[in-house]
CSV table of C-alpha atoms in Angstrom, one decimal:
chain,number,residue,atom,x,y,z
A,1,GLY,CA,-30.2,18.8,0.7
A,2,ALA,CA,-32.1,16.4,2.9
A,3,VAL,CA,-35.8,17.1,3.5
A,4,ARG,CA,-36.9,17.8,7.0
A,5,ILE,CA,-40.2,16.6,8.2
A,6,LEU,CA,-41.9,18.3,11.1
A,7,ALA,CA,-42.3,15.9,14.0
A,8,SER,CA,-43.8,16.6,17.4
A,9,MET,CA,-41.3,17.0,20.2
A,10,ARG,CA,-42.4,16.9,23.8
A,11,GLY,CA,-40.2,18.6,26.4
A,12,ALA,CA,-39.2,16.1,29.0
A,13,GLY,CA,-39.2,18.0,32.2
A,14,ALA,CA,-36.5,17.0,34.7
A,15,PRO,CA,-37.0,17.0,38.5
A,16,HIS,CA,-35.7,20.0,40.3
A,17,LYS,CA,-32.9,18.0,41.9
A,18,ARG,CA,-31.5,17.3,38.4
A,19,PHE,CA,-31.5,21.0,37.4
A,20,ALA,CA,-29.5,21.8,40.5
A,21,HIS,CA,-27.1,18.9,39.7
A,22,ALA,CA,-26.7,20.1,36.0
A,23,ALA,CA,-26.1,23.7,37.1
A,24,ALA,CA,-23.4,22.6,39.5
A,25,ARG,CA,-21.8,20.3,36.9
A,26,ALA,CA,-21.8,23.1,34.3
A,27,GLU,CA,-20.0,25.3,36.7
A,28,GLU,CA,-17.5,22.6,37.5
A,29,LEU,CA,-16.9,22.0,33.7
A,30,ARG,CA,-16.5,25.8,33.1
A,31,ALA,CA,-14.0,26.0,36.0
A,32,GLY,CA,-12.1,23.1,34.4
A,33,GLY,CA,-11.7,25.0,31.1
A,34,CYS,CA,-14.7,23.6,29.2
A,35,ASP,CA,-15.8,26.2,26.6
A,36,GLN,CA,-19.4,27.0,25.9
A,37,ASP,CA,-19.4,25.1,22.6
A,38,ASP,CA,-18.6,21.8,24.4
A,39,LEU,CA,-20.6,22.4,27.5
A,40,PHE,CA,-24.0,21.3,26.2
A,41,GLU,CA,-22.5,18.2,24.6
A,42,ARG,CA,-20.6,17.2,27.8
A,43,LEU,CA,-23.7,17.6,29.9
A,44,ALA,CA,-25.9,15.8,27.5
A,45,THR,CA,-23.5,12.9,27.2
A,46,GLU,CA,-23.4,12.5,31.0
A,47,ALA,CA,-27.2,12.7,31.2
A,48,LEU,CA,-27.5,10.1,28.5
A,49,ALA,CA,-25.1,7.7,30.4
A,50,ARG,CA,-27.1,8.2,33.6
A,51,LYS,CA,-30.4,7.6,31.8
A,52,GLU,CA,-29.1,4.4,30.1
A,53,GLU,CA,-27.9,3.1,33.5
A,54,GLU,CA,-31.2,4.0,35.3
A,55,ARG,CA,-33.3,2.5,32.5
A,56,SER,CA,-31.3,-0.6,31.7
A,57,ASN,CA,-34.6,-2.6,32.1
A,58,ARG,CA,-36.0,-1.0,28.9
A,59,CYS,CA,-36.6,-2.9,25.7
A,60,ARG,CA,-34.1,-1.6,23.2
A,61,ARG,CA,-36.8,-1.6,20.5
A,62,CYS,CA,-39.8,0.1,22.0
A,63,TRP,CA,-38.2,1.6,25.2
A,64,HIS,CA,-40.9,0.2,27.5
A,65,ASP,CA,-40.1,-1.9,30.5
A,66,ALA,CA,-38.9,-5.1,28.9
A,67,ALA,CA,-40.3,-7.5,31.5
A,68,THR,CA,-43.8,-6.1,32.0
A,69,LYS,CA,-44.8,-3.5,29.4
A,70,CYS,CA,-42.9,-4.2,26.1
A,71,ILE,CA,-45.3,-3.5,23.2
A,72,CYS,CA,-43.1,-4.9,20.4
A,73,SER,CA,-45.5,-7.8,19.8
A,74,GLN,CA,-48.3,-5.3,19.1
A,75,LEU,CA,-46.3,-3.2,16.6
A,76,ALA,CA,-47.2,-3.9,12.9
A,77,PRO,CA,-44.4,-3.6,10.4
A,78,LEU,CA,-44.6,-0.4,8.3
A,79,ARG,CA,-43.6,0.0,4.7
A,80,LEU,CA,-42.8,3.4,3.3
A,81,ALA,CA,-44.6,4.6,0.2
A,82,VAL,CA,-41.5,6.3,-0.9
A,83,ASN,CA,-37.9,5.1,-1.4
A,84,ALA,CA,-36.3,6.9,1.6
A,85,ARG,CA,-34.4,6.3,4.8
A,86,VAL,CA,-35.9,8.0,7.9
A,87,CYS,CA,-33.4,9.7,10.3
A,88,ILE,CA,-34.9,10.8,13.5
A,89,LEU,CA,-33.0,13.4,15.4
A,90,MET,CA,-34.3,13.6,19.0
A,91,HIS,CA,-33.3,15.7,21.9
A,92,HIS,CA,-31.3,13.8,24.6
A,93,LYS,CA,-34.2,14.3,27.1
A,94,GLU,CA,-36.5,12.2,24.8
A,95,PHE,CA,-34.1,9.3,24.6
A,96,LEU,CA,-35.4,6.1,26.3
A,97,SER,CA,-38.7,7.8,27.0
A,98,ALA,CA,-41.4,5.1,26.5
A,99,GLY,CA,-43.9,7.8,25.5
A,100,ASP,CA,-41.8,9.0,22.6
A,101,ASP,CA,-43.8,8.3,19.4
A,102,ALA,CA,-41.0,9.0,16.9
A,103,LYS,CA,-39.1,6.0,18.3
A,104,LEU,CA,-41.9,3.8,17.3
A,105,LEU,CA,-41.0,4.5,13.6
A,106,THR,CA,-37.7,2.8,14.2
A,107,ALA,CA,-39.5,-0.1,15.9
A,108,MET,CA,-41.9,-0.6,13.0
A,109,LEU,CA,-39.7,0.1,9.9
A,110,PRO,CA,-37.0,-2.2,8.8
A,111,PRO,CA,-33.7,-1.4,10.5
A,112,GLU,CA,-32.1,-0.4,7.2
A,113,GLN,CA,-34.8,2.3,6.7
A,114,ALA,CA,-34.9,4.1,10.0
A,115,ARG,CA,-32.4,5.2,12.7
A,116,VAL,CA,-32.5,7.4,15.8
A,117,PHE,CA,-29.8,10.0,16.3
A,118,VAL,CA,-29.6,11.8,19.6
A,119,TYR,CA,-29.0,15.6,19.7
A,120,GLY,CA,-26.2,16.1,22.2
A,121,ARG,CA,-24.2,13.0,21.5
A,122,ARG,CA,-21.3,13.9,19.2
A,123,ALA,CA,-21.0,10.4,17.7
A,124,ASP,CA,-24.6,10.6,16.6
A,125,TRP,CA,-24.2,14.1,15.2
A,126,ASP,CA,-21.3,13.0,13.1
A,127,ALA,CA,-23.1,9.9,12.0
A,128,LEU,CA,-26.2,11.9,11.0
A,129,ALA,CA,-24.1,14.3,9.0
A,130,ALA,CA,-22.5,11.4,7.1
A,131,GLU,CA,-26.0,9.8,6.6
A,132,LEU,CA,-27.4,13.0,5.2
A,133,ALA,CA,-24.4,13.5,2.9
A,134,ALA,CA,-24.6,9.9,1.5
A,135,ASP,CA,-28.0,10.1,-0.2
A,136,PRO,CA,-29.7,13.4,0.5
A,137,GLN,CA,-32.4,12.8,-2.1
A,138,HIS,CA,-33.6,9.7,-0.4
A,139,THR,CA,-33.2,10.7,3.2
A,140,MET,CA,-36.0,12.2,5.4
A,141,LEU,CA,-34.9,13.9,8.7
A,142,LEU,CA,-37.5,14.1,11.4
A,143,TRP,CA,-36.8,17.2,13.4
A,144,PRO,CA,-39.0,20.2,14.1
A,145,GLY,CA,-37.7,23.4,12.6
A,146,GLU,CA,-38.1,26.2,10.1
A,147,GLY,CA,-38.5,24.9,6.5
A,148,ALA,CA,-39.8,21.6,7.7
A,149,LEU,CA,-42.2,19.8,5.3
A,150,THR,CA,-45.2,17.7,6.0
A,151,VAL,CA,-45.1,14.1,4.6
A,152,ASP,CA,-47.5,15.1,1.8
A,153,GLU,CA,-45.2,18.0,0.8
A,154,PHE,CA,-42.2,15.6,0.8
A,155,VAL,CA,-44.1,13.1,-1.4
A,156,GLU,CA,-45.0,15.8,-3.9
A,157,ARG,CA,-41.4,16.6,-4.5
């Protein structure tokens, strides 16, 4: 299977008003027949759409304000020491967060070597599963979890 590498994940705290909105929306979806399995995905998808609209000024590469704080010109290209593709699975709350350091990997590696997948977005989950199945021996998944390896442990394999 694919190797998982431990990456740091910072919780992105939402303002109190958004918690209240999410709770009300969850009740509305449950009342409409949404089962528990689909509830997270529906709420995450809606939150992502709002975030993309609110942060439309962001650079699509580094996620900083495109007009005033884009850091792309300061990012040096990286080359991996191993023949692998890097898949970054991030929580939907981290998406479009300029402080997210994992996103910088995709900005610095060639596009064919790195991609971000967002946990909570079905299309990304399905694409990630396909990516991992295509070449598991040459795919690194960045996601904190049990059994995760450090980069050094991955290289030793």
